[in-house]
XYZ file of C-alpha atoms in Angstrom:
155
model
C 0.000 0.000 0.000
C 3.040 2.446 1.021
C 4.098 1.691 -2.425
C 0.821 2.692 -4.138
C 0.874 5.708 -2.587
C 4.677 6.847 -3.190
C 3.471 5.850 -6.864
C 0.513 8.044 -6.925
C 2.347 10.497 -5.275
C 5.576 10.525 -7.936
C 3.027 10.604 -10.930
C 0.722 13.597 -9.155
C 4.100 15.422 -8.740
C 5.162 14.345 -12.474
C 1.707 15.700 -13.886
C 1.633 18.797 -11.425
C 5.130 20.203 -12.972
C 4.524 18.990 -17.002
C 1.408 21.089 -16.880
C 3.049 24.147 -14.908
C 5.795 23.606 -17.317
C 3.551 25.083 -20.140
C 3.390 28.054 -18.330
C 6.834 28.368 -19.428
C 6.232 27.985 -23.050
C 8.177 30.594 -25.287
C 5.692 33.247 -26.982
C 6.157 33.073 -30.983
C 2.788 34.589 -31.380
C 2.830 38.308 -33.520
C 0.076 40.728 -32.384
C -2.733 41.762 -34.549
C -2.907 44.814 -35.703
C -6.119 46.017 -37.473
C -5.710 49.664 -38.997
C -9.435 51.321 -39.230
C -8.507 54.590 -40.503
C -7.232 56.297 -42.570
C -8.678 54.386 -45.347
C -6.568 53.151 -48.250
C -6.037 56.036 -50.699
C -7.316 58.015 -48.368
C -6.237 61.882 -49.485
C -5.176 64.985 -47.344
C -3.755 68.465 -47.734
C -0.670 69.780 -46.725
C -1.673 71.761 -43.421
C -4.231 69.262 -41.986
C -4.066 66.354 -40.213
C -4.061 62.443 -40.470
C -6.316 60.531 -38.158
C -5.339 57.611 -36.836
C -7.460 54.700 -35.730
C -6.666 50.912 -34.931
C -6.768 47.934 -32.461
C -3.483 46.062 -31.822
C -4.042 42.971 -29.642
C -1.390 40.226 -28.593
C -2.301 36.964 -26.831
C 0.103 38.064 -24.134
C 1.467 41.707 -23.846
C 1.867 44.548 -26.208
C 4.996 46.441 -25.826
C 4.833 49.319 -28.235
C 4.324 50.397 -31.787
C 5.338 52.496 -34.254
C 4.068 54.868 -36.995
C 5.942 55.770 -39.990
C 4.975 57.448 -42.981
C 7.197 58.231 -45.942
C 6.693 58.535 -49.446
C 5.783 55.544 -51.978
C 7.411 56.958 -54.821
C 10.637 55.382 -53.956
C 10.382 52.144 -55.307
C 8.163 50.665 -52.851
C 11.814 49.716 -50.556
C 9.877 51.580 -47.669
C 13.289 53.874 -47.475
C 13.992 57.251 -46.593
C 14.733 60.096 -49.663
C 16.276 63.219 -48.914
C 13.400 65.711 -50.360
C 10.597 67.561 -50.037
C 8.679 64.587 -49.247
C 6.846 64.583 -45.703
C 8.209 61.852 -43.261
C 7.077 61.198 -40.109
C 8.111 58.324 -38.013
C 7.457 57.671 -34.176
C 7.521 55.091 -31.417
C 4.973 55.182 -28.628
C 5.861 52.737 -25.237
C 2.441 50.988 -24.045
C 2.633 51.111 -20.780
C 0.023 48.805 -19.391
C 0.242 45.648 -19.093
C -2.214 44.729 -21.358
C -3.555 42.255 -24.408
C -5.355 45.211 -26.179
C -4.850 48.745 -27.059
C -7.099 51.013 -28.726
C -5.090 53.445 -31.379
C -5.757 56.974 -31.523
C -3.554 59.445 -33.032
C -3.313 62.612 -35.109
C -0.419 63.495 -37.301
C -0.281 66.998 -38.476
C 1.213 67.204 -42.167
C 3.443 70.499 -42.670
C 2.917 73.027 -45.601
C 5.809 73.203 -46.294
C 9.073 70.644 -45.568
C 12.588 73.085 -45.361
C 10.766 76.476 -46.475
C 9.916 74.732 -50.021
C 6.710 73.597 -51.137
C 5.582 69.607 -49.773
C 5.365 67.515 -52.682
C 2.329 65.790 -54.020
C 2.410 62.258 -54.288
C 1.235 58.812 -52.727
C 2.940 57.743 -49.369
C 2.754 54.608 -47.376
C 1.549 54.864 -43.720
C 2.601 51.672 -41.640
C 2.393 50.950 -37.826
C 4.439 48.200 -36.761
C 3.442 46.534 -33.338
C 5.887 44.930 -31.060
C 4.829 42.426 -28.154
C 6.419 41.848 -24.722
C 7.955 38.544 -26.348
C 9.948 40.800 -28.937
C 7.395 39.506 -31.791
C 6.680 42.285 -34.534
C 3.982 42.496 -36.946
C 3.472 45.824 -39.590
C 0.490 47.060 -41.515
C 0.698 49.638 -44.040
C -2.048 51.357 -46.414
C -1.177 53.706 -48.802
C -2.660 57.369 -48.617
C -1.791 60.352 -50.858
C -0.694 63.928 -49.464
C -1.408 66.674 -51.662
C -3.254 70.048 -52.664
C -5.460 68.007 -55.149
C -5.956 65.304 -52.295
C -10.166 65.521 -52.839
C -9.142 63.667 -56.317
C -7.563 61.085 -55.245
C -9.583 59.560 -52.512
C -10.827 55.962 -53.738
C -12.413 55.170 -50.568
C-alpha cells in the first residue's frame, strides 16, 4: 500500500510540474494589428491632419508600436529620400500591461518641408506593433498627401 501511494504520489508530482511547465512555453505569437482609418487612398492636404485609428491585440502583452509614414514613390523599398517629401516616423511605449490597445492618433502634415513647397504624391503609412515577447507584426495602407488630395480619394 506504502508503495501505491509513493506511486501516486511521484506521478501527481510528475503531472503537477509537465502542466506548470507550459506556463513556461516561449511566446512566438505576432500581435494583430487592425488599422481602421485612414482608409486606403485616403487623401489629405498639406496643413491638416491624419487621423489615426486601430486595435493592436497580442495573446500576451503589447509592448509598443510604431508609426511611420514616408513617401511611396521610392520604389516601394519603404526607405527614406532626402526631399521635399513629408516623413514622419514615431515610437509610442504601451505602458500597461495589457492584451489590447485602442489606437488613436493625429499626425499633423506640414505646408511646407525646409521652407519649399511639400510635394504631391502617394505615401505609405505603416504601424508596426511589437509584443512583450519581442514579436513584430506591420500594416501599411497607402494614402496620398497633396493640394489636389479631394481627387484622389478611392475610398
Amino acid at each position: 500500500m506504502k508503495k501505491l501511494a509513493l506511486y501516486i504520489s511521484i506521478l501527481s508530482t510528475t503531472l503537477f510540474v509537465s502542466c506548470s511547465s507550459d506556463d513556461n512555453a516561449v511566446d512566438t505569437q505576432k500581435p494583430e494589428i487592425t488599422l481602421l482609418e485612414p482608409g486606403d487612398h485616403e487623401g489629405f492636404l498639406p496643413g491638416s491632419e491624419i487621423h489615426i485609428e486601430g486595435l493592436i491585440t497580442d495573446n500576451e502583452a503589447l509592448a509598443s508600436y510604431k508609426i511611420e509614414i514616408h513617401a511611396a514613390e521610392d520604389g516601394h523599398t519603404h526607405g527614406r529620400r532626402s526631399t521635399n517629401y513629408f516623413q514622419y516616423e514615431q515610437t509610442f511605449q504601451i505602458t500597461e500591461n495589457t492584451k489590447v490597445y485602442e489606437l488613436h492618433r493625429h499626425v499633423e502634415i506640414p505646408e511646407n518641408i525646409n521652407g519649399e513647397t511639400l510635394t504631391n504624391g502617394h505615401y505609405h503609412l505603416g504601424i508596426f506593433a511589437l509584443d512583450k515577447a519581442g514579436n513584430q507584426q506591420q500594416v501599411f495602407t497607402e494614402i496620398y498627401i497633396g493640394n489636389d488630395a479631394e481627387e484622389h480619394t478611392h475610398g
